[in-house]
Coordinates of C-alpha atoms in Angstrom, one line a residue:
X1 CA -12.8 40.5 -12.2
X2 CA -11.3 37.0 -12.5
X3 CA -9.4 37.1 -9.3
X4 CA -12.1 38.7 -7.4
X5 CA -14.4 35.8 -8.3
X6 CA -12.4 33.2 -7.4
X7 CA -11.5 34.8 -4.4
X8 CA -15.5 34.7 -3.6
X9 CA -15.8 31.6 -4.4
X10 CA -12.3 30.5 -1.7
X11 CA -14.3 32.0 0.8
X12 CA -18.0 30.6 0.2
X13 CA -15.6 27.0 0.2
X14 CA -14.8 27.3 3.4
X15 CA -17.4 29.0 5.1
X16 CA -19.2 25.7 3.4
X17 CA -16.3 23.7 4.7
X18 CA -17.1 24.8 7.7
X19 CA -20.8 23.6 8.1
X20 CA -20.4 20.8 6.6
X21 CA -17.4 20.0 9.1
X22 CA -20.4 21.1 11.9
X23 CA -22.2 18.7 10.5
X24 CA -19.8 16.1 10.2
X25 CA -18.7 16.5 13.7
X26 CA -22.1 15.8 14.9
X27 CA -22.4 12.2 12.6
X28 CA -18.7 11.3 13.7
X29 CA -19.2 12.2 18.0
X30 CA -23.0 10.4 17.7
X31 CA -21.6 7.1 15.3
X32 CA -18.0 7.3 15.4
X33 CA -17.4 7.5 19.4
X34 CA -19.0 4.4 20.8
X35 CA -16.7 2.1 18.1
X36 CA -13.5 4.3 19.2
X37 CA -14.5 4.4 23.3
X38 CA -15.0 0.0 22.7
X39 CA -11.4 -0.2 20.8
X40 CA -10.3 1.5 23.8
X41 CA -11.9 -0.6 25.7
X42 CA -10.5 -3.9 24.4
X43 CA -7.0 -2.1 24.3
X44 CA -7.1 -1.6 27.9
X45 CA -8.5 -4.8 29.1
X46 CA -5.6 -6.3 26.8
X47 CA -3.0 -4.5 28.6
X48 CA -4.3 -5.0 32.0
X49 CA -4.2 -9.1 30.9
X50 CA -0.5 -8.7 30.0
X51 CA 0.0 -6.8 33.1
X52 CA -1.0 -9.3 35.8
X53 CA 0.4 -12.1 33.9
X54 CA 3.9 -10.3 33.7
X55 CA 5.9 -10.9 36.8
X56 CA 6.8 -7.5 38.8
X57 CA 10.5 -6.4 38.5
X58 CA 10.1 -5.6 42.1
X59 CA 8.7 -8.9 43.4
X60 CA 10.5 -10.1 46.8
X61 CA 11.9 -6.6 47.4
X62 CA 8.6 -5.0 48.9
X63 CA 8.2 -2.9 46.4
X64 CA 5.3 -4.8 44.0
X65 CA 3.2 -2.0 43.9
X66 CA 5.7 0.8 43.1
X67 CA 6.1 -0.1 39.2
X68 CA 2.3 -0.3 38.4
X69 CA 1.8 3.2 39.9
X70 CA 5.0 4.1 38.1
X71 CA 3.7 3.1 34.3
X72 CA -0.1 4.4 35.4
X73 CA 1.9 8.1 36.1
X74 CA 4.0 7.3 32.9
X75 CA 1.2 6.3 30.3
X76 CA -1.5 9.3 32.0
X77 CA -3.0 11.3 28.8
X78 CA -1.8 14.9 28.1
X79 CA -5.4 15.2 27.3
X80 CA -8.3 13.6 28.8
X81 CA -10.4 11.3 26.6
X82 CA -13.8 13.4 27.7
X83 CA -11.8 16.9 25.8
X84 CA -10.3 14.4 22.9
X85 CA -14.1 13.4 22.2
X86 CA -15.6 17.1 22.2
X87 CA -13.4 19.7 22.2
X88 CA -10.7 18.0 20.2
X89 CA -12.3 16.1 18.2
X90 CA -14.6 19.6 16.9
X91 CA -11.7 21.3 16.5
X92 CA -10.4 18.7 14.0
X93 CA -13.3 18.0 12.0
X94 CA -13.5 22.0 11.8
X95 CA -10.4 22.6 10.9
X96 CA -10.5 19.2 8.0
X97 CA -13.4 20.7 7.1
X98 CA -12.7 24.2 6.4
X99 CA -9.4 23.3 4.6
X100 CA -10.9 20.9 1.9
X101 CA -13.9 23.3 1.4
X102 CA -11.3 25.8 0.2
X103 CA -9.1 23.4 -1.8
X104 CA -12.9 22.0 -3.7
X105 CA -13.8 25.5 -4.4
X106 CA -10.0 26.3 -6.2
X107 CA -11.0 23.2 -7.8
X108 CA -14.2 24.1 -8.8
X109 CA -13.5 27.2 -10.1
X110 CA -10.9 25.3 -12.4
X111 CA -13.6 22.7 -13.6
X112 CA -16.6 25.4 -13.8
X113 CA -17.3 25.8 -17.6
X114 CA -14.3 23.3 -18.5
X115 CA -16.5 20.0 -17.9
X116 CA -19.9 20.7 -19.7
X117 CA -22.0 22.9 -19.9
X118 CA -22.8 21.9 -16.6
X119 CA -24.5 25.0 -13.9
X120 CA -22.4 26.0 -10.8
X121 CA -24.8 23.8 -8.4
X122 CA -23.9 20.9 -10.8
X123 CA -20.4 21.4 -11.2
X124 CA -20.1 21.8 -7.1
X125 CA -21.8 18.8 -6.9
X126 CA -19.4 16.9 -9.0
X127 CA -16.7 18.5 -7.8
X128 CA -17.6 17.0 -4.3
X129 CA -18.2 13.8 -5.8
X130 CA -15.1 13.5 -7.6
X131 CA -13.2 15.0 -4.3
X132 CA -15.1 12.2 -1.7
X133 CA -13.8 9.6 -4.4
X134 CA -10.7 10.6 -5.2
X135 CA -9.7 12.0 -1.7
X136 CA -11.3 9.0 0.4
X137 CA -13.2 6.3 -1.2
X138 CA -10.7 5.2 -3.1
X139 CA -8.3 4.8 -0.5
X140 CA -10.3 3.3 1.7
X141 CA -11.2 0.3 -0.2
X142 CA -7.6 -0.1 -0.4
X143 CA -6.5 0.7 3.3
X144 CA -10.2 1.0 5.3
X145 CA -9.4 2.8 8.7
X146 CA -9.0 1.7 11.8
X147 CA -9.9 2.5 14.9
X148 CA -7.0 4.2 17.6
X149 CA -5.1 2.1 19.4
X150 CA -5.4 -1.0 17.2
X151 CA -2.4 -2.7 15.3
X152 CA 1.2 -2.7 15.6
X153 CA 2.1 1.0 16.9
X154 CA 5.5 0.5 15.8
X155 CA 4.1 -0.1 11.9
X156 CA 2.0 3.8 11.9
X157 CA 4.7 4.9 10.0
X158 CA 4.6 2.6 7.4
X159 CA 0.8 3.0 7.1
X160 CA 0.5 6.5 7.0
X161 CA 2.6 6.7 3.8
X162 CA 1.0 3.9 1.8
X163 CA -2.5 5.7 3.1
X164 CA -1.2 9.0 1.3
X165 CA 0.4 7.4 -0.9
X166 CA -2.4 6.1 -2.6
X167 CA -4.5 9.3 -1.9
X168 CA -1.7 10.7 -4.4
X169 CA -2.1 8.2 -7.4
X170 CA -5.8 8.4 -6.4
X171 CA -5.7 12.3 -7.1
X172 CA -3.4 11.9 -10.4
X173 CA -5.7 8.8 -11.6
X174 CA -8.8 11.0 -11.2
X175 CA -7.2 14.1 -13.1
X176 CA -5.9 12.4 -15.5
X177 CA -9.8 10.9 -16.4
X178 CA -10.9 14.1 -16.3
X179 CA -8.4 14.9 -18.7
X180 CA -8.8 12.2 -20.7
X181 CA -12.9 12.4 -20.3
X182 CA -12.2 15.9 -22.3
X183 CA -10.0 14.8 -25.3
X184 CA -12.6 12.2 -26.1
X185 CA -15.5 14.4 -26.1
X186 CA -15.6 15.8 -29.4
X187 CA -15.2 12.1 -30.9
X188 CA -17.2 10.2 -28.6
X189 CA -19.5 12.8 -26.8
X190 CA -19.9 13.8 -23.8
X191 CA -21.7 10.5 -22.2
X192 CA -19.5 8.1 -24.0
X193 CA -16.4 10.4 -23.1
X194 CA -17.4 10.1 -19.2
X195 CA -18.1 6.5 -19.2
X196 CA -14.6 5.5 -21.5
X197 CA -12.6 7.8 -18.9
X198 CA -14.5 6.1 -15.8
X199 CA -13.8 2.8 -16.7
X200 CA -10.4 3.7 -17.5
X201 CA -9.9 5.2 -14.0
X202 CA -11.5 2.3 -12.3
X203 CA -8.7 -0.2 -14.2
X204 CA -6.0 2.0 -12.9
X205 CA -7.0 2.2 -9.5
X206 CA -7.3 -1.9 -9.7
X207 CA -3.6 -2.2 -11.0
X208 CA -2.9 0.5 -8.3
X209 CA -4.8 -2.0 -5.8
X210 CA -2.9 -4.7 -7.1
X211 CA 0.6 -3.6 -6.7
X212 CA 0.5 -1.7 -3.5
X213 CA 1.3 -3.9 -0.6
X214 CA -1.6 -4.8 2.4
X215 CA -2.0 -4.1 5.6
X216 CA -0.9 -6.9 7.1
X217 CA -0.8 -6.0 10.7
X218 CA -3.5 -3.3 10.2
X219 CA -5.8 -4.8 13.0
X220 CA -4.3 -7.0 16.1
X221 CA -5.5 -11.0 16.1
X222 CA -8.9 -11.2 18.2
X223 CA -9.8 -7.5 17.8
X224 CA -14.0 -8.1 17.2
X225 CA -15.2 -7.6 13.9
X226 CA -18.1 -6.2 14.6
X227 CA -16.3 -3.1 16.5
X228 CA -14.3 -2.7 13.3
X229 CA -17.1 -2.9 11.1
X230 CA -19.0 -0.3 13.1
X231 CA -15.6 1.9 13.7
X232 CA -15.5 2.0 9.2
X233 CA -19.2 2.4 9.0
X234 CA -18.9 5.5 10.7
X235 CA -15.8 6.9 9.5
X236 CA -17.4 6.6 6.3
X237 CA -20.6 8.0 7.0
X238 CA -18.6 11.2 8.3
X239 CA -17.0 11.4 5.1
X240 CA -20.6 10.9 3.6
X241 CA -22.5 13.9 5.1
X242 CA -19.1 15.7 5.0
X243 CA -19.0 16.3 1.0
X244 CA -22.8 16.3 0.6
X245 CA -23.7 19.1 3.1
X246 CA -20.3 21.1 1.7
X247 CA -22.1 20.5 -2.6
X248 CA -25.7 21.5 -1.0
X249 CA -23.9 24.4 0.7
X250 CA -21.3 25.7 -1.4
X251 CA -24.1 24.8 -4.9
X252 CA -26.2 27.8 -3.4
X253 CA -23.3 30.3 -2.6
X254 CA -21.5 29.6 -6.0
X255 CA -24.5 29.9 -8.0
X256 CA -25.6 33.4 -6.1
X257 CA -21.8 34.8 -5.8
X258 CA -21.7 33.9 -10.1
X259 CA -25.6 34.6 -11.1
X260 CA -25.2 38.2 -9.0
X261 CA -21.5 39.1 -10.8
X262 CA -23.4 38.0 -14.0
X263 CA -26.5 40.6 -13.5
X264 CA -23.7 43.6 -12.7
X265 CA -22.1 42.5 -15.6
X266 CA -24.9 42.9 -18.0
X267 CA -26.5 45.6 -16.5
X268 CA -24.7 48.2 -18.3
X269 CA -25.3 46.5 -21.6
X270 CA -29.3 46.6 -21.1
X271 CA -28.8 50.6 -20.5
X272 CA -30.7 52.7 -22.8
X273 CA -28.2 55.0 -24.9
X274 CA -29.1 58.7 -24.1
X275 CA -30.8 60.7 -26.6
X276 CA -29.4 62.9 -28.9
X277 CA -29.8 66.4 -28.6

């Protein structure tokens, strides 16, 4: 019966994943695209700069015009930006979406009953909020994205791992409140319990914040700040609408999947017992 449930419960995550990633994908090709098409921008006005004031390899020889045609053919996209904005970028999204959705509802049916005496719409929709925190928030104060196509290309590497790096100790930090959070509960109380394991999670994240090193060369010299600041707007507000429509979503398929396996469960109880004789 266990199994079953939670195997319910996998699938309501991601078919919730998968409308909130709908949704998402609309927020991030309306907001996100315009910031990502004007880094683009900027990168290509950079490069054509460098370009005409680089001398030509071929200059004297009659052949000036032979290398630019040869790097245009050499640095044409695989895919076109029109299909990277649409097609690509939906598939993406859909696929982020529908992934995380099944990896909150695992995690959901771990916390359900376990945190408070909390219902499933209310456990779904702290299990989103601590999934949005833990998962992106967090790192993103500490390494806020970027759009394509800005910094050093030859440091993506580097910030990649401290990015999941500290979506790791982000993860640990946050189970380990929760943990914490639960041990302190018959003490303190619930409310006391939560705020003592908050604040605890918010020092260790600071200390984390502290002893990770920066992005230095996260964002090129002269890249406008207003283009960034819109580019992390948006990329937040994707992760926004993401985990809110995937809790409003998910709340009313967990609390129907469990309140209907609840009535079958009960329902033979309330049976009358059959008269004797």
């Amino acid at each position: 019966m266990y199994a079953s449930t939670v195997r319910g419960l996998l699938v309501r995550g991601m078919l919730a994943g998968l409308i909130a990633g709908l949704f998402a994908f609309a927020v991030a090709y309306v907001v996100g695209e315009p910031p990502v098409r004007g880094s683009i921008a900027v990168e290509e006005a950079a490069a054509a700069k460098d370009a005409a004031g680089a001398p030509s390899a071929h200059a004297g020889h009659g052949g000036g015009d032979a290398a630019p045609a040869e790097a245009a053919e050499e640095e044409e996209e695989l895919v076109s930006r029109p299909v990277q904005s649409t097609f690509g970028l939906a598939t993406g999204v859909l696929v982020y979406g529908v992934a995380l959705g099944g990896i909150a509802s695992l995690a959901f049916s771990f916390a359900l009953g376990r945190v408070g005496g909390f219902s499933p719409r209310a456990t779904a929709a702290l299990t989103a909020a601590g999934a949005f925190a833990t998962v992106y928030l967090v790192p993103f104060l500490k390494y806020p994205a970027t759009p394509p196509a800005v910094g050093n290309p030859d440091t993506i590497g580097q910030r990649t791992t401290l990015f999941f790096l500290m979506i790791l100790l982000s993860v640990l930090l946050g189970v380990g409140a929760i943990i914490l959070g639960r041990r302190l509960a018959p003490r303190l109380g619930n409310w006391n319990a939560t705020l003592t394991a908050s604040g605890a999670f918010i020092v260790a994240a600071a200390l984390a914040f502290v002893f990770l090193p920066d992005n230095s060369d996260a964002v090129q010299p002269g890249f406008p700040a207003a283009l960034l600041w819109e580019f992390r707007v948006a990329s937040l507000a994707v992760q926004l609408v993401l985990w809110a429509v995937f809790a409003i979503v998910f709340g009313v398929l967990a609390q129907r999947l469990l309140a209907a396996r609840t009535d079958g469960a009960e329902a033979p109880a309330q049976q009358p017992a059959p008269a004797a004789g």
